[in-house]
Amino acid sequence: IIRHSGRMMVQLAAWCGLRFQELAALRRSDIDLKAGVIRVRRALAMPDRADRYEKAPKSDAGIRDQRIPESIAPELKAHLNAMVTGRNGLVFPSARGGYIHPSVFYGKQKRKINPKSGLENPPAPRSWYAARAAAGRPDLHFHDLRATGATLLARNGASVAEVQDWLGDSTPTA
């Protein structure tokens, strides 16, 4: 139900613990498929609707090399081949080639009541909001995917420090 790029963003958020802002700034040169790592070195800053720029991750701990699970490596490779132009191209570009805006990914629409049906307009098709509605989880936030990945790590024996490092958090409580 979600666009190909969106599916890949969901997988990298869940299995690699990447934040939306880290994904939005991710470039082809940050991904080493042979070594199986993503080098997280930047994030997208969006102080207002028009002004977007790259900055360092939230903290020094956010600068990390994240392992790519073998289970998603083939789909990531296919995504890179199909969607990314050049070595420094954005991994998740907008339709115009710039930074993807959250409202495009999320499918955010103004809450308007359809005068014919009396119901709220549905979210944009093939968006995060449409996918979570289809899954019966309209309460699910994109950032929750990081927590899911962290929980799976902990259940498989990772220590608090290992989970903290994997998430790129500066403190255990973050």
C-alpha positions in Angstrom: 0.0 0.0 0.0 3.0 2.3 0.5 5.2 3.6 -2.3 8.4 1.6 -3.0 10.6 4.4 -1.5 8.3 4.5 1.6 8.6 0.7 2.1 12.4 1.0 2.1 12.2 3.9 4.5 10.0 1.8 6.9 12.4 -1.1 6.7 15.5 1.1 7.4 13.7 2.8 10.3 12.7 -0.6 11.9 15.8 -2.7 11.1 18.5 0.0 11.3 16.9 2.4 13.8 17.1 5.4 11.5 15.1 8.6 12.2 13.0 10.2 9.5 15.4 13.2 9.3 18.4 10.8 8.9 16.6 9.0 6.1 15.7 12.2 4.3 19.3 13.3 4.2 20.8 9.9 3.4 22.9 9.8 0.2 24.1 6.9 -1.9 27.7 7.5 -0.8 26.6 6.8 2.8 25.7 3.2 2.0 28.3 0.5 1.5 26.5 -2.7 0.4 29.7 -4.7 0.3 30.5 -3.9 3.9 26.8 -4.0 4.8 26.7 -0.7 6.6 25.0 2.7 6.4 27.2 5.6 7.6 24.9 8.0 9.5 26.6 11.4 9.3 23.8 13.9 8.6 20.2 14.6 9.2 17.7 17.0 7.6 16.8 20.1 9.4 13.4 21.7 8.7 13.1 24.9 10.7 10.2 26.0 8.6 8.3 24.8 5.5 10.6 26.4 2.9 14.0 26.2 4.5 15.6 22.7 4.6 19.3 21.9 5.0 21.6 19.1 6.2 23.1 19.2 9.6 24.8 16.7 12.0 22.6 14.1 13.7 20.9 15.0 17.0 24.1 14.2 19.1 27.6 12.9 18.6 26.2 9.5 19.4 24.0 9.8 16.4 27.0 9.7 14.1 27.4 5.9 13.6 27.8 3.1 11.2 24.6 1.0 11.1 24.6 -2.6 10.0 22.3 -3.4 7.1 20.5 -6.7 7.8 21.1 -9.3 5.1 17.3 -9.8 4.8 16.8 -6.2 3.4 20.1 -5.8 1.5 18.7 -7.1 -1.9 15.7 -4.7 -1.8 18.0 -1.8 -0.7 20.3 -2.6 -3.7 17.3 -2.6 -6.0 16.0 0.7 -4.6 19.4 2.3 -5.0 19.6 1.1 -8.6 16.1 2.3 -9.5 15.8 5.5 -7.5 19.2 7.1 -6.9 21.1 9.2 -9.4 24.8 9.5 -8.9 27.2 8.7 -6.1 26.0 11.6 -4.0 22.3 11.4 -4.9 19.7 11.4 -2.2 18.4 7.9 -1.4 14.9 9.1 -0.9 14.5 12.1 -3.2 11.3 14.1 -3.7 9.7 14.0 -7.1 11.7 17.1 -8.1 15.0 15.5 -6.8 15.3 17.5 -3.6 14.7 16.5 0.0 11.5 14.6 0.6 9.1 16.5 2.8 7.4 14.7 5.7 3.9 15.6 4.4 4.6 13.8 1.2 5.7 10.6 2.9 3.0 10.8 5.6 0.2 11.7 3.2 -0.9 14.5 5.4 -4.1 16.2 4.2 -6.1 19.0 5.8 -8.9 17.5 7.9 -11.8 18.4 5.8 -15.3 16.8 5.9 -16.5 15.6 2.5 -19.8 17.4 2.0 -21.2 14.4 0.0 -20.4 11.7 2.5 -20.1 13.7 5.7 -16.9 11.8 6.5 -13.3 13.0 6.8 -11.3 12.8 3.6 -9.0 9.8 3.7 -5.2 10.1 3.8 -3.3 10.3 0.5 -3.1 6.8 -1.1 0.2 5.0 -0.8 1.3 7.0 2.2 2.3 6.3 5.8 -1.1 7.3 7.1 -2.9 5.1 4.6 -0.7 2.1 5.4 -1.2 2.4 9.1 -4.9 2.7 8.6 -4.9 -0.4 6.4 -3.0 -2.2 9.1 -5.6 -1.2 11.7 -3.0 0.8 13.6 -3.9 4.5 13.0 -2.0 5.3 16.3 1.3 4.1 15.0 4.0 6.8 14.6 6.9 6.5 12.2 9.3 7.0 15.1 7.8 3.9 16.8 9.6 1.7 14.2 12.9 2.6 16.0 11.5 1.4 19.3 10.3 -1.8 17.6 13.8 -2.4 16.3 15.3 -1.6 19.8 12.9 -4.0 21.5 13.8 -6.8 19.1 17.5 -6.2 19.8 16.9 -6.3 23.5 14.8 -9.5 23.3 17.6 -11.1 21.4 20.1 -10.4 24.2 21.5 -6.9 23.5 22.5 -4.9 26.5 21.1 -1.4 27.2 24.4 0.0 26.1 24.3 -1.9 22.8 20.7 -0.8 22.1 21.7 2.8 23.0 24.6 2.6 20.5 22.4 1.0 17.8 19.8 3.8 18.2 22.5 6.5 18.2 21.1 7.9 21.5 23.4 9.9 23.8 21.8 8.5 27.0 20.1 5.2 28.0 16.9 7.1 28.8 16.8 8.9 25.4 
